[in-house]
CSV table of C-alpha atoms in Angstrom, one decimal:
chain,number,residue,atom,x,y,z
G,22,MET,CA,-32.1,17.9,-2.3
G,23,LYS,CA,-29.2,15.8,-3.7
G,24,ALA,CA,-26.3,14.8,-1.5
G,25,LEU,CA,-22.9,13.3,-2.4
G,26,LEU,CA,-21.3,11.0,0.2
G,27,LEU,CA,-17.7,10.1,-0.5
G,28,ILE,CA,-16.6,7.0,1.5
G,29,CYS,CA,-12.9,6.6,2.2
G,30,HIS,CA,-11.4,3.5,3.7
G,31,GLY,CA,-9.9,5.0,6.9
G,32,SER,CA,-6.4,4.8,8.4
G,33,ARG,CA,-4.8,3.9,11.7
G,34,THR,CA,-2.8,7.1,11.5
G,35,LYS,CA,-4.0,10.7,11.8
G,36,ALA,CA,-1.8,11.6,8.8
G,37,GLY,CA,-3.5,8.9,6.7
G,38,THR,CA,-7.0,10.1,7.7
G,39,GLU,CA,-6.1,13.7,6.8
G,40,LYS,CA,-4.7,12.8,3.4
G,41,ALA,CA,-7.8,10.9,2.5
G,42,ARG,CA,-10.0,13.7,3.7
G,43,GLU,CA,-8.0,16.3,1.8
G,44,PHE,CA,-8.2,14.1,-1.4
G,45,ALA,CA,-12.0,13.9,-1.1
G,46,GLU,CA,-12.4,17.6,-0.4
G,47,GLN,CA,-10.2,18.5,-3.4
G,48,CYS,CA,-12.4,16.4,-5.6
G,49,MET,CA,-15.6,17.8,-4.2
G,50,ARG,CA,-14.6,21.4,-5.1
G,51,HIS,CA,-15.4,20.5,-8.7
G,52,ILE,CA,-18.6,18.6,-8.1
G,53,ASP,CA,-21.9,20.5,-8.2
G,54,TYR,CA,-24.0,19.0,-5.4
G,55,PRO,CA,-25.8,21.1,-2.8
G,56,ILE,CA,-24.7,18.7,0.0
G,57,LYS,CA,-21.3,17.1,0.1
G,58,GLU,CA,-19.9,15.0,2.9
G,59,VAL,CA,-16.8,12.7,3.6
G,60,CYS,CA,-16.9,9.7,5.8
G,61,PHE,CA,-14.9,6.5,6.5
G,62,LEU,CA,-15.6,2.8,6.4
G,63,GLU,CA,-13.4,2.0,9.3
G,64,LEU,CA,-10.6,3.2,11.6
G,65,SER,CA,-11.4,6.9,11.2
G,66,LYS,CA,-14.3,9.2,12.0
G,67,PRO,CA,-17.0,10.1,11.0
G,68,ASP,CA,-18.2,6.6,10.0
G,69,ILE,CA,-20.8,6.0,7.3
G,70,ALA,CA,-23.8,6.3,9.7
G,71,LYS,CA,-22.6,9.7,10.8
G,72,GLY,CA,-22.0,10.7,7.2
G,73,VAL,CA,-25.5,9.8,6.2
G,74,GLU,CA,-27.0,11.5,9.3
G,75,SER,CA,-25.2,14.7,8.3
G,76,CYS,CA,-26.6,14.6,4.8
G,77,VAL,CA,-30.1,14.0,6.2
G,78,ARG,CA,-29.8,16.8,8.7
G,79,GLN,CA,-28.9,19.2,5.9
G,80,GLY,CA,-32.1,18.3,4.0
G,81,ALA,CA,-31.0,15.5,1.7
G,82,THR,CA,-33.7,13.7,-0.1
G,83,SER,CA,-31.3,11.5,-2.1
G,84,ILE,CA,-27.8,10.4,-1.3
G,85,CYS,CA,-25.2,9.2,-3.9
G,86,ALA,CA,-22.6,7.2,-2.1
G,87,ILE,CA,-19.2,6.7,-3.9
G,88,PRO,CA,-16.4,4.5,-2.4
G,89,ILE,CA,-13.0,6.2,-2.6
G,90,LEU,CA,-11.2,2.9,-3.3
G,91,LEU,CA,-8.8,2.0,-6.1
G,92,LEU,CA,-10.0,-1.5,-6.8
G,93,THR,CA,-13.2,-3.6,-6.3
G,94,ALA,CA,-13.0,-6.1,-3.5
G,95,VAL,CA,-15.0,-7.1,-0.4
G,96,HIS,CA,-15.1,-3.5,1.0
G,97,ALA,CA,-16.8,-2.3,-2.1
G,98,LYS,CA,-18.9,-5.4,-2.8
G,99,GLU,CA,-20.1,-6.2,0.7
G,100,ASP,CA,-19.0,-4.0,3.6
G,101,ILE,CA,-20.1,-0.6,2.3
G,102,PRO,CA,-23.3,-1.8,0.7
G,103,GLY,CA,-24.2,-3.6,3.9
G,104,GLU,CA,-23.8,-0.5,5.9
G,105,LEU,CA,-25.7,1.6,3.4
G,106,GLN,CA,-28.5,-0.9,3.6
G,107,ILE,CA,-28.7,-0.3,7.3
G,108,GLN,CA,-28.9,3.4,6.7
G,109,GLN,CA,-31.6,2.9,4.1
G,110,GLU,CA,-33.7,1.1,6.7
G,111,ARG,CA,-33.1,3.9,9.2
G,112,PHE,CA,-34.1,6.5,6.6
G,113,PRO,CA,-36.6,4.9,4.2
G,114,HIS,CA,-37.7,8.2,2.8
G,115,ILE,CA,-34.2,8.8,1.4
G,116,GLU,CA,-33.3,7.5,-2.1
G,117,PHE,CA,-29.8,5.9,-2.0
G,118,SER,CA,-27.6,5.2,-5.0
G,119,TYR,CA,-24.2,3.5,-4.9
G,120,GLY,CA,-21.3,3.9,-7.3
G,121,LYS,CA,-18.2,1.9,-8.2
G,122,PRO,CA,-14.6,2.3,-7.0
G,123,PHE,CA,-12.1,3.8,-9.4
G,124,GLY,CA,-11.5,0.3,-10.8
G,125,VAL,CA,-10.3,-0.3,-14.3
G,126,HIS,CA,-10.4,3.0,-16.2
G,127,GLU,CA,-8.4,3.8,-19.4
G,128,SER,CA,-7.4,7.3,-18.1
G,129,ILE,CA,-5.4,5.8,-15.1
G,130,SER,CA,-2.6,4.7,-17.4
G,131,SER,CA,-1.7,8.3,-18.1
G,132,LEU,CA,-1.3,8.9,-14.3
G,133,LEU,CA,0.9,5.8,-13.9
G,134,TRP,CA,3.0,6.9,-16.8
G,135,GLU,CA,3.4,10.3,-15.2
G,136,ARG,CA,4.6,8.8,-11.9
G,137,ILE,CA,7.1,6.6,-13.8
G,138,THR,CA,8.5,9.4,-15.9
G,139,GLU,CA,8.8,11.7,-12.8
G,140,SER,CA,11.1,9.0,-11.3
G,141,THR,CA,13.3,8.2,-14.2
G,142,ASP,CA,14.1,9.8,-17.6
G,143,ALA,CA,15.6,6.7,-19.2
G,144,PHE,CA,15.0,3.0,-19.2
G,145,LYS,CA,17.9,0.7,-19.3
G,146,GLU,CA,18.2,-2.3,-21.7
G,147,LYS,CA,17.2,-4.7,-19.0
G,148,SER,CA,14.4,-3.0,-17.1
G,149,LEU,CA,11.3,-4.2,-15.4
G,150,ILE,CA,8.3,-2.4,-14.0
G,151,LEU,CA,6.5,-3.8,-10.9
G,152,LEU,CA,3.0,-2.5,-10.4
G,153,VAL,CA,2.3,-3.1,-6.7
G,154,GLY,CA,-1.3,-3.3,-5.3
G,155,ARG,CA,-2.4,-3.4,-1.7
G,156,GLY,CA,-3.9,-6.9,-2.2
G,157,SER,CA,-7.0,-8.8,-1.3
G,158,SER,CA,-8.3,-12.3,-1.2
G,159,ASP,CA,-10.9,-11.3,-3.8
G,160,PRO,CA,-9.8,-12.6,-7.2
G,161,ASP,CA,-11.2,-9.5,-8.9
G,162,VAL,CA,-8.4,-7.5,-7.5
G,163,LYS,CA,-5.8,-9.6,-9.3
G,164,ARG,CA,-7.8,-9.4,-12.5
G,165,ASP,CA,-8.3,-5.7,-12.4
G,166,LEU,CA,-4.6,-4.8,-11.6
G,167,LYS,CA,-3.5,-7.0,-14.5
G,168,ALA,CA,-6.0,-5.1,-16.7
G,169,ILE,CA,-4.6,-1.7,-15.5
G,170,ALA,CA,-1.1,-3.0,-16.3
G,171,ALA,CA,-2.2,-4.1,-19.8
G,172,HIS,CA,-3.6,-0.6,-20.5
G,173,LEU,CA,-0.3,0.9,-19.5
G,174,GLU,CA,1.6,-1.4,-21.8
G,175,GLU,CA,-0.7,-0.7,-24.7
G,176,ASN,CA,-0.6,3.0,-24.4
G,177,TYR,CA,3.1,3.6,-23.8
G,178,LYS,CA,6.4,2.1,-25.0
G,179,ILE,CA,7.7,0.7,-21.8
G,180,PRO,CA,9.6,-2.2,-20.3
G,181,PRO,CA,7.6,-5.4,-19.3
G,182,ILE,CA,5.2,-5.0,-16.4
G,183,GLU,CA,4.6,-7.5,-13.6
G,184,THR,CA,1.9,-7.1,-11.0
G,185,CYS,CA,2.3,-8.1,-7.3
G,186,PHE,CA,0.7,-7.3,-3.9
G,187,LEU,CA,1.6,-6.2,-0.5
G,188,THR,CA,-0.9,-8.3,1.5
G,189,ALA,CA,-3.4,-11.1,1.1
G,190,ALA,CA,-2.6,-12.0,-2.6
G,191,GLN,CA,0.1,-13.6,-4.6
G,192,PRO,CA,2.6,-13.0,-6.0
G,193,SER,CA,3.9,-10.9,-3.1
G,194,PHE,CA,5.9,-7.8,-3.5
G,195,GLU,CA,8.9,-9.3,-1.7
G,196,GLU,CA,8.8,-12.4,-3.9
G,197,MET,CA,8.7,-10.4,-7.1
G,198,LEU,CA,11.4,-8.0,-5.9
G,199,ARG,CA,13.7,-11.0,-5.2
G,200,LEU,CA,13.0,-12.5,-8.6
G,201,ALA,CA,13.7,-9.2,-10.2
G,202,GLY,CA,17.2,-9.4,-8.7
G,203,TRP,CA,18.1,-11.9,-11.4
G,204,GLY,CA,18.9,-10.4,-14.8
G,205,TYR,CA,17.5,-6.8,-14.4
G,206,GLU,CA,19.7,-3.8,-14.2
G,207,GLN,CA,16.8,-1.5,-13.4
G,208,VAL,CA,13.5,-2.1,-11.5
G,209,ILE,CA,10.9,0.6,-11.4
G,210,ILE,CA,8.4,0.0,-8.6
G,211,VAL,CA,5.0,1.7,-8.9
G,212,PRO,CA,2.9,1.6,-5.8
G,213,TYR,CA,-0.8,1.4,-6.8
G,214,LEU,CA,-1.8,3.2,-3.6
G,215,LEU,CA,-3.7,6.4,-3.2
G,216,PHE,CA,-1.4,7.7,-0.4
G,217,PRO,CA,2.0,7.0,1.2
G,218,GLY,CA,1.8,5.4,4.6
G,219,ILE,CA,2.8,2.3,6.6
G,220,LEU,CA,2.7,0.0,3.6
G,221,LEU,CA,5.0,2.3,1.6
G,222,GLY,CA,7.4,2.4,4.5
G,223,GLY,CA,7.7,-1.4,4.4
G,224,MET,CA,8.4,-1.2,0.7
G,225,LYS,CA,11.2,1.3,1.1
G,226,LYS,CA,12.9,-1.0,3.7
G,227,ALA,CA,12.7,-4.0,1.3
G,228,ILE,CA,14.0,-2.0,-1.6
G,229,ALA,CA,16.9,-0.6,0.4
G,230,GLU,CA,18.0,-4.1,1.5
G,231,GLN,CA,17.9,-5.5,-2.0
G,232,ALA,CA,19.8,-2.5,-3.4
G,233,ARG,CA,22.6,-3.1,-0.9
G,234,GLU,CA,22.8,-6.8,-1.8
G,235,THR,CA,22.5,-6.6,-5.6
G,236,GLY,CA,23.7,-3.1,-6.6
G,237,GLN,CA,20.6,-2.8,-8.9
G,238,GLU,CA,19.0,0.5,-9.8
G,239,LEU,CA,15.7,0.2,-7.8
G,240,ILE,CA,13.4,3.2,-8.3
G,241,LEU,CA,10.3,3.7,-6.1
G,242,CYS,CA,7.7,6.0,-7.7
G,243,GLU,CA,5.4,8.2,-5.7
G,244,ALA,CA,1.9,7.0,-4.6
G,245,LEU,CA,-0.9,8.2,-6.9
G,246,GLY,CA,-2.2,11.0,-4.6
G,247,TYR,CA,-4.7,13.6,-5.6
G,248,HIS,CA,-4.6,14.1,-9.4
G,249,PRO,CA,-6.9,15.6,-12.0
G,250,VAL,CA,-7.1,12.1,-13.7
G,251,LEU,CA,-8.5,10.5,-10.5
G,252,GLN,CA,-10.9,13.4,-10.2
G,253,GLU,CA,-12.0,12.8,-13.7
G,254,VAL,CA,-12.6,9.1,-12.9
G,255,LEU,CA,-14.5,10.0,-9.8
G,256,LEU,CA,-16.8,12.3,-11.7
G,257,SER,CA,-17.5,9.5,-14.2
G,258,ARG,CA,-18.3,7.1,-11.3
G,259,ILE,CA,-20.7,9.7,-9.8
G,260,ASP,CA,-22.4,10.2,-13.2
G,261,GLU,CA,-22.7,6.4,-13.7
G,262,ALA,CA,-24.3,6.0,-10.2
G,263,GLN,CA,-26.8,8.7,-10.9
G,264,ARG,CA,-27.7,7.5,-14.4
G,265,GLN,CA,-28.0,3.8,-13.5
G,266,ARG,CA,-29.6,4.4,-10.1
G,267,THR,CA,-27.7,1.5,-8.5
G,268,VAL,CA,-29.6,1.3,-5.2
G,269,VAL,CA,-28.3,-0.5,-2.1
C-alpha cells in the first residue's frame, strides 16, 4: 500500500506548527494516496521517525517522502535524507522514495505576481522589488532565488528585482533595504516565505523604521501561504519522485 509522507520544517511557535500542518493537510486533500501523514524535521512533533512509524502501522509497503521546503539547501540535501536512511534501515521491507522541495518552478512566478498586485495597484517611476528569502550557507539557495526572480521578470512587466536574505546569506535584507533608501520612491518587499512568523515580524520592524526616516513608500507583501499554485508544484514533485524512484 502506498503512503505519502509530507515533511515540514517545524517551528518554535505553536502557531507556526499549526500553519504548516494546515498547509500540508490542504494539499493532501487533493492527493490520491491511501495513507497520508504529516511530520516535521525539527522543533515540532511528530518527527520523521514517528511519521514513518505511522505509515508502517497503517500497512504501508512504500513511502514517498516529500519535503515541504521552498528551496534546496542542507535540510533537503542532507538532514532529511539522513533521517530517512535511518528509517530505511529500521524498515528494510519498505520501499522509500524521496522528492524535491518546491525549488525553481515556472508556475511560482504567477503566485509572486499575485502577492505583488494584491499589495499595490500601481508602480511608481522609480520602484524596486526586493525578493527576500530565508537564507542559507548553501550557494544553491542564492542561485535558485535569482532564478525565481528571473522568471518573474520574464513573465511580467515589472520594476527591477533584487534578491536578498534574512539569515546566513548575503546580501542581507537590512543592507538591501538601506541601499533602496537611495533613489527609489517605492520599494515592494516580497517575503519568499511559506508562512508569516518571527522572521516576518523582524522585517516589519525594519520597514517601519526606514519609512519613518526616508518617507518612502515601503510595501510589504503577504507570505506565500497555501495556494493552488504551490499545490500544483507539490503534485509535480510527488509525480517526479514516483516516476524517478529516487531512493534514500
